[in-house]
CSV table of C-alpha atoms in Angstrom, one decimal:
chain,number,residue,atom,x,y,z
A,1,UNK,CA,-15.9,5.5,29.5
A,2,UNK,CA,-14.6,5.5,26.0
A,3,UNK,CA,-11.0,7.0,25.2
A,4,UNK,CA,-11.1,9.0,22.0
A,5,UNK,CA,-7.9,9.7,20.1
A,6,UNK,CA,-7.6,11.7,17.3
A,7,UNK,CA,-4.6,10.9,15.0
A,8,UNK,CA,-3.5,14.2,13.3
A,9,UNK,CA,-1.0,16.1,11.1
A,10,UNK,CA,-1.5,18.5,8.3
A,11,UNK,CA,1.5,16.2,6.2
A,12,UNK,CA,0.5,13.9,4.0
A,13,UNK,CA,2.7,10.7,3.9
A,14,UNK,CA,3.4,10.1,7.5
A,15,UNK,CA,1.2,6.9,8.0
A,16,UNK,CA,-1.7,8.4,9.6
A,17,UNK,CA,-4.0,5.8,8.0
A,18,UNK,CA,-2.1,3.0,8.8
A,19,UNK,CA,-1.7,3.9,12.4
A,20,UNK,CA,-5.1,4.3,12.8
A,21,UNK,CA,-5.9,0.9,10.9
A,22,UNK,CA,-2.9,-0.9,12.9
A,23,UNK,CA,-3.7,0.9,16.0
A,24,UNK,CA,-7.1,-0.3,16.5
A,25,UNK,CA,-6.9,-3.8,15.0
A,26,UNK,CA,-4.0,-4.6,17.8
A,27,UNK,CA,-6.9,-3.1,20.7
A,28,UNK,CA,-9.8,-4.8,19.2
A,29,UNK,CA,-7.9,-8.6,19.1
A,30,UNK,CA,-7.2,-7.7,22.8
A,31,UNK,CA,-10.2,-7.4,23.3
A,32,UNK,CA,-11.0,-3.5,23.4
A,33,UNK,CA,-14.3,-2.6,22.0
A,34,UNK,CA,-13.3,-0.2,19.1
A,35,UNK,CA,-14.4,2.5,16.9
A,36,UNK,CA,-12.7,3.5,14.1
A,37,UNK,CA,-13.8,7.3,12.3
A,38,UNK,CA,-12.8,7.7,9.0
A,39,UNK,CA,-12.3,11.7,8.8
A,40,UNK,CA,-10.3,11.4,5.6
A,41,UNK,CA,-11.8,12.8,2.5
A,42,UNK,CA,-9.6,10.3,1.0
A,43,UNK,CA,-11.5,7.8,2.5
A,44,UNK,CA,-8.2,5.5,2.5
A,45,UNK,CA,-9.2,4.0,6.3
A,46,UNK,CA,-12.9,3.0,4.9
A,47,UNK,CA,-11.2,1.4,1.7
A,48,UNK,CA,-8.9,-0.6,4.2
A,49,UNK,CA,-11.5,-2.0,5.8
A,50,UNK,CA,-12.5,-3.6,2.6
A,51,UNK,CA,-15.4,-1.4,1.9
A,52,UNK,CA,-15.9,0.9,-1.3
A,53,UNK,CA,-16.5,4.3,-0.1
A,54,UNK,CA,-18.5,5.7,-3.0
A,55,UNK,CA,-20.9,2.6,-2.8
A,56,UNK,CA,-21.8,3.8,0.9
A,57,UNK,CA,-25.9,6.0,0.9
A,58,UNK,CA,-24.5,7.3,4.2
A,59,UNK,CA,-21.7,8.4,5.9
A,60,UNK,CA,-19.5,10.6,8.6
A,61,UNK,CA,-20.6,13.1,6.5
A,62,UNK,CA,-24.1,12.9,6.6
A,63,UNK,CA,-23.5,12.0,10.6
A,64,UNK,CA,-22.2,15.5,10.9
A,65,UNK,CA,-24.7,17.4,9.2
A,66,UNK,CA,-27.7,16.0,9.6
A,67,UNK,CA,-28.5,16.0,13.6
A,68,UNK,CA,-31.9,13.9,13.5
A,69,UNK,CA,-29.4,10.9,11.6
A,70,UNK,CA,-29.3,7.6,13.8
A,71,UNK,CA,-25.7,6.9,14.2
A,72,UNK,CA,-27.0,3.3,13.8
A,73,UNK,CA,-27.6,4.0,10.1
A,74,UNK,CA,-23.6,5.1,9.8
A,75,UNK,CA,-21.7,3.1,12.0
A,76,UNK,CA,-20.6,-0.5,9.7
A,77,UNK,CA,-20.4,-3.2,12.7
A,78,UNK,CA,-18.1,-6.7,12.7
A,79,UNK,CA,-16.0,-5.9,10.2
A,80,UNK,CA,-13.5,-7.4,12.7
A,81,UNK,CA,-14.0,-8.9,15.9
A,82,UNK,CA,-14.4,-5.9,18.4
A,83,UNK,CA,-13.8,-3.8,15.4
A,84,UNK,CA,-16.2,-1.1,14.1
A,85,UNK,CA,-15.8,2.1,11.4
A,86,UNK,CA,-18.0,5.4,11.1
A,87,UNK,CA,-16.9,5.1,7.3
A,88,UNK,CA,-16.1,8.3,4.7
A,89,UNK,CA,-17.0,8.9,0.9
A,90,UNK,CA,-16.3,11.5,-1.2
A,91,UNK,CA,-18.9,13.6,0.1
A,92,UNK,CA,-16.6,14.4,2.5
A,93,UNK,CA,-14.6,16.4,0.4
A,94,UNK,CA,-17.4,19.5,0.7
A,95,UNK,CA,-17.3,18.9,4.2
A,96,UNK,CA,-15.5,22.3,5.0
A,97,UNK,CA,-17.5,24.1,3.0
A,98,UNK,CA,-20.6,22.9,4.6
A,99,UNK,CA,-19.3,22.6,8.1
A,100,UNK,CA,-18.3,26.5,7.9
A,101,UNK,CA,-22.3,27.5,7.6
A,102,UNK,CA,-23.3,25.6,10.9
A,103,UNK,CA,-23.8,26.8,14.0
A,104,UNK,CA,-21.4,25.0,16.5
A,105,UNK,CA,-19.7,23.5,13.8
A,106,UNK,CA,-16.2,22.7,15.9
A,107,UNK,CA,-19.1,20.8,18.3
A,108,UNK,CA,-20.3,18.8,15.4
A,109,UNK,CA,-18.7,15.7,15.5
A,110,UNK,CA,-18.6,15.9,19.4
A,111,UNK,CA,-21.9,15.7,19.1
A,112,UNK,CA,-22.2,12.6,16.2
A,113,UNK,CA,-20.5,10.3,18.5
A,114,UNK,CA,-21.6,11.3,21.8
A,115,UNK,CA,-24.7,8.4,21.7
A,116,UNK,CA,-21.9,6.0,20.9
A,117,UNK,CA,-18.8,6.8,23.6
A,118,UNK,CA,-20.7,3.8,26.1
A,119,UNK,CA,-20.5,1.1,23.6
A,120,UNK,CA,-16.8,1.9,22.8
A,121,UNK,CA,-13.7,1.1,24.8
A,122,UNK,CA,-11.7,3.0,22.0
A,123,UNK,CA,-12.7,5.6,19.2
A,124,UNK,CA,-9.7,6.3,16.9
A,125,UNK,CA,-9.9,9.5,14.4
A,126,UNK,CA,-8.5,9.1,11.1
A,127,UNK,CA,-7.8,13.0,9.9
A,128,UNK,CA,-7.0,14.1,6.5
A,129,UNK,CA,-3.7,15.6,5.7
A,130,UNK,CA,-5.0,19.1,6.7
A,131,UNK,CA,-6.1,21.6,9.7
A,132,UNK,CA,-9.2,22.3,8.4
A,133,UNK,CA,-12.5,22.4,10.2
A,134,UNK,CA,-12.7,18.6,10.2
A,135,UNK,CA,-9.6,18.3,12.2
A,136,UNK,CA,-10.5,21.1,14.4
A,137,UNK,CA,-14.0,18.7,14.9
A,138,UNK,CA,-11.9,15.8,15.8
A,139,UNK,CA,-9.7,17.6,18.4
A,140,UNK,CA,-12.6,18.9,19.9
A,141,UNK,CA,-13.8,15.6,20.2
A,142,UNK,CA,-10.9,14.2,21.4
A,143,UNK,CA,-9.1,13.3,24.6
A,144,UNK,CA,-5.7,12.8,23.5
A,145,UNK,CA,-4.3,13.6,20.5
A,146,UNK,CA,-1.4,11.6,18.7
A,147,UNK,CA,0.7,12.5,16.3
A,148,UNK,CA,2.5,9.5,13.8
A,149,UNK,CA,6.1,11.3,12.2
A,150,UNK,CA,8.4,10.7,9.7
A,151,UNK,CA,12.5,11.7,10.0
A,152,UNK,CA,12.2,14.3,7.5
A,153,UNK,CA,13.2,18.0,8.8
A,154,UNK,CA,10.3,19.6,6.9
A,155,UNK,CA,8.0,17.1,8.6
A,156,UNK,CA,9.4,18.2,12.3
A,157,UNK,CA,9.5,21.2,11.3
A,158,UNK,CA,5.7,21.5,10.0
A,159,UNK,CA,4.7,20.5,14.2
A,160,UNK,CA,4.9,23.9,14.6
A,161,UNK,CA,1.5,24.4,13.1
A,162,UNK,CA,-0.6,21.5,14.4
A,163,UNK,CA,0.9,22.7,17.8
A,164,UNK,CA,-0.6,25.5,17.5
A,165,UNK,CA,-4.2,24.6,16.8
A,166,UNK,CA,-4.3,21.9,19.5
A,167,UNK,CA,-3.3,25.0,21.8
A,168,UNK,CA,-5.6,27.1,20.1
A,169,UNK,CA,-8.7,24.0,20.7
A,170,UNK,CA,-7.5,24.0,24.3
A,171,UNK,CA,-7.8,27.6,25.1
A,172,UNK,CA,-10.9,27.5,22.9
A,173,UNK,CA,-13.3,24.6,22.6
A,174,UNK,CA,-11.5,22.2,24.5
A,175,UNK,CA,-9.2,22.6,27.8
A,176,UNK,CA,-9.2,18.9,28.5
A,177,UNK,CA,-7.0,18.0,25.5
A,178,UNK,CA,-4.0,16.4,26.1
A,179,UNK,CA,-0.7,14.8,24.2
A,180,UNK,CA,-0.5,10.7,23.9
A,181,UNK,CA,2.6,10.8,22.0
A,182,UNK,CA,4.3,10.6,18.8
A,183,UNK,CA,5.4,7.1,16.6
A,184,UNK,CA,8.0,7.6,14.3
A,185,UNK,CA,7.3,6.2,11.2
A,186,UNK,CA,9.2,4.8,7.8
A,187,UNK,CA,12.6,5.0,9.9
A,188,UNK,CA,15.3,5.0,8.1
A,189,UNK,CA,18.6,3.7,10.2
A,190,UNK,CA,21.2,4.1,7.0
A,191,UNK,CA,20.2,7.9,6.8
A,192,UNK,CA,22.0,10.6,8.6
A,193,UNK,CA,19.2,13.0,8.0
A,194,UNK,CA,16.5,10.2,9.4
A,195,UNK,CA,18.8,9.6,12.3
A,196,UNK,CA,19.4,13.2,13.0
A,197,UNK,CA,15.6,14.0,13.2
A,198,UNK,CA,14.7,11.4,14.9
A,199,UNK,CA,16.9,12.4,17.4
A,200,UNK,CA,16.1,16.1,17.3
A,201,UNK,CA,12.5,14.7,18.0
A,202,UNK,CA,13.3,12.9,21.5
A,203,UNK,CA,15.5,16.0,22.2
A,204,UNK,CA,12.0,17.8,22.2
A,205,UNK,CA,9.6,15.7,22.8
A,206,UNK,CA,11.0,13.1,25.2
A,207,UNK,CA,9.4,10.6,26.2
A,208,UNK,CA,6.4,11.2,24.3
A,209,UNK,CA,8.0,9.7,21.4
A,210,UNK,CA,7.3,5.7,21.1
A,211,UNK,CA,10.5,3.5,20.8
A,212,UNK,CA,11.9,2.0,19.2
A,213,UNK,CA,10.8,4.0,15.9
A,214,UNK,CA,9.1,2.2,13.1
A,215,UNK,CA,11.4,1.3,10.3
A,216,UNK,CA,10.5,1.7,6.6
A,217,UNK,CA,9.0,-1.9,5.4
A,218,UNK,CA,8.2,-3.7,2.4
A,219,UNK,CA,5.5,-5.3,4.4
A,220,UNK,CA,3.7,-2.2,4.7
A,221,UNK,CA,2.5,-2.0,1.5
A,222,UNK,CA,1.5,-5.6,1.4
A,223,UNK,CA,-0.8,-5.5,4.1
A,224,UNK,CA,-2.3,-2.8,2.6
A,225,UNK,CA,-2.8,-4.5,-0.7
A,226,UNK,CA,-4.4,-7.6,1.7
A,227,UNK,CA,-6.8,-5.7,3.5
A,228,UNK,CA,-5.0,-6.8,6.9
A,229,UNK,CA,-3.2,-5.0,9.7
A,230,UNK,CA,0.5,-6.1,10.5
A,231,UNK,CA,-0.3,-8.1,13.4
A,232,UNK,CA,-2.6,-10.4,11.0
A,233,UNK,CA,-0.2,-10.5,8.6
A,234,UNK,CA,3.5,-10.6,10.1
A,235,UNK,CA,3.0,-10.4,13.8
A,236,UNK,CA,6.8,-11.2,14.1
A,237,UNK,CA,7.3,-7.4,12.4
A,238,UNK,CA,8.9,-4.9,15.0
A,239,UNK,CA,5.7,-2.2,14.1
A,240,UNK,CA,3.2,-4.5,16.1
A,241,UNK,CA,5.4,-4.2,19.2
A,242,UNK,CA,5.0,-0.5,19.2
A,243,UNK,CA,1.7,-0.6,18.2
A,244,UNK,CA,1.1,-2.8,21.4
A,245,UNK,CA,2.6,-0.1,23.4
A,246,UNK,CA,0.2,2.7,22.1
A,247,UNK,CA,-2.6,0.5,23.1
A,248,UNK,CA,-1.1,0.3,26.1
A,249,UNK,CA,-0.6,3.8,26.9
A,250,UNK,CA,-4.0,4.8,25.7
A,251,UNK,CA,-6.2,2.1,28.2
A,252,UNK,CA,-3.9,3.1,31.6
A,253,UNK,CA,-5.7,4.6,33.8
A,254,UNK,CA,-4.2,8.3,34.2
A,255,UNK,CA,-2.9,7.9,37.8
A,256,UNK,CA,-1.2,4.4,37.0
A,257,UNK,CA,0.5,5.9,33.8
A,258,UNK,CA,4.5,6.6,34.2
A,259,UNK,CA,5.2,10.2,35.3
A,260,UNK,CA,6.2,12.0,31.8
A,261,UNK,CA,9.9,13.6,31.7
A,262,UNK,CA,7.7,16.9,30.7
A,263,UNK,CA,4.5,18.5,31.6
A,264,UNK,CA,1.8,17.1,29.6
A,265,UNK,CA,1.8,21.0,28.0
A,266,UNK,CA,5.0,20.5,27.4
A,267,UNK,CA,4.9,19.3,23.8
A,268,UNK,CA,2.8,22.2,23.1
A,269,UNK,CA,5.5,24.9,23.8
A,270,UNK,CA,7.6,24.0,21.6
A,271,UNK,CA,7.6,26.0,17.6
């Protein structure tokens, strides 16, 4: 059975993308049949890939609204080894719009990859920079839900809200949802501020927060520009470490995993 992760917060800036891209390049080259779901209107996980998004006749878009759509017609295969994408264009940037005249629309995407969970070790949800309707769809979806951070207060601060609506999708369209953790990203070690926050984040969030944090990097921006996660193109970089231990955390079976220092509801009491 497939674990699907949605990778979410409402601030833009925080490395969402490239944990998704970095996340499921590490789990595909170890051999984790993945999924990757481009729910971006931005379409920045689809262009990583190496594909053009507004080339593309059909996408996650057209998955979502059009029910008698193959997901065989979406899904790009091999662009990797082990490594799949259900691709966005900028049709997706109607999507709330649309979404918000269907019936079961928090079910929609639920529904686009249930024919796909028993091919997939791993799905991994790329989410825009929003709480919309589209991230409410990939929560739904989702069993765990993971959360990449940078040491800015505003940023900590702003965990309030997507706090909320995973509580609200628990109580509401999906009790089974549950906390993988947070990764600090674009660390800053020379910075009061960025060492204060981080901190302030492990005071509340424990152990849910990945260690060490991910420092800010140069490299970051060149794998980018090559089209190549970190572990293809500086696997000695301390990022690929951590993003070894997501992997990790995600493919444990749930009565092997380390007992948490909190509840897994824990995380979601906190404003």
């Amino acid at each position: 059975m497939s674990q699907i992760i949605a990778v979410a917060n409402q601030k833009g800036g925080v490395g969402k993308t490239t944990t998704v891209f970095n996340v499921g390049a590490v789990a595909a080259a170890q051999g984790y049949k993945t999924l990757l779901v481009d729910l971006d209107p931005q379409a920045a996980l689809t262009a990583s890939l190496g594909l053009q998004p507004n080339r593309l006749s059909k996408s996650i878009y057209h998955l979502l609204l059009a029910k008698e759509l193959d997901p065989e017609q979406v899904v790009v295969r091999d662009l990797r080894p082990n490594l799949d994408i259900l691709p966005a264009n900028n049709d997706l940037v109607r999507s709330d719009v649309d979404l918000a005249q269907q019936i079961g629309r928090e079910y929609l995407l639920q529904e686009s990859l249930f024919p796909l969970k028993a091919e997939y070790d791993l799905i991994l949800i790329d989410n825009g920079p929003t709480l919309g309707m589209l991230t409410v769809n990939a929560l739904t979806a989702a069993d765990q839900v993971f959360v990449p951070l940078v040491c800015e207060y505003l940023a900590l601060r702003g965990m309030g809200m997507l706090i909320e609506l995973v509580r609200k999708v628990r109580e509401q369209t999906n009790p089974k949802l549950k906390m993988l953790g947070l990764i600090i990203n674009m660390y800053d070690p020379s910075s009061l501020h960025s060492r204060e926050v981080y901190e302030e984040a492990k005071r509340i969030f424990g152990s849910y927060v990945f260690e060490p944090p991910i420092p800010k990097s140069a490299r970051f921006a060149e794998a980018a520009a090559a089209q190549r996660p970190m572990a293809e193109y500086d696997p000695s970089h301390p990022a690929v470490a951590i993003y070894r231990q997501v992997v990790a955390r995600i493919m444990t079976p749930a009565e092997e995993k380390p007992t948490e220092e909190k509840a897994a509801e824990a995380p979601l009491e906190v404003a």
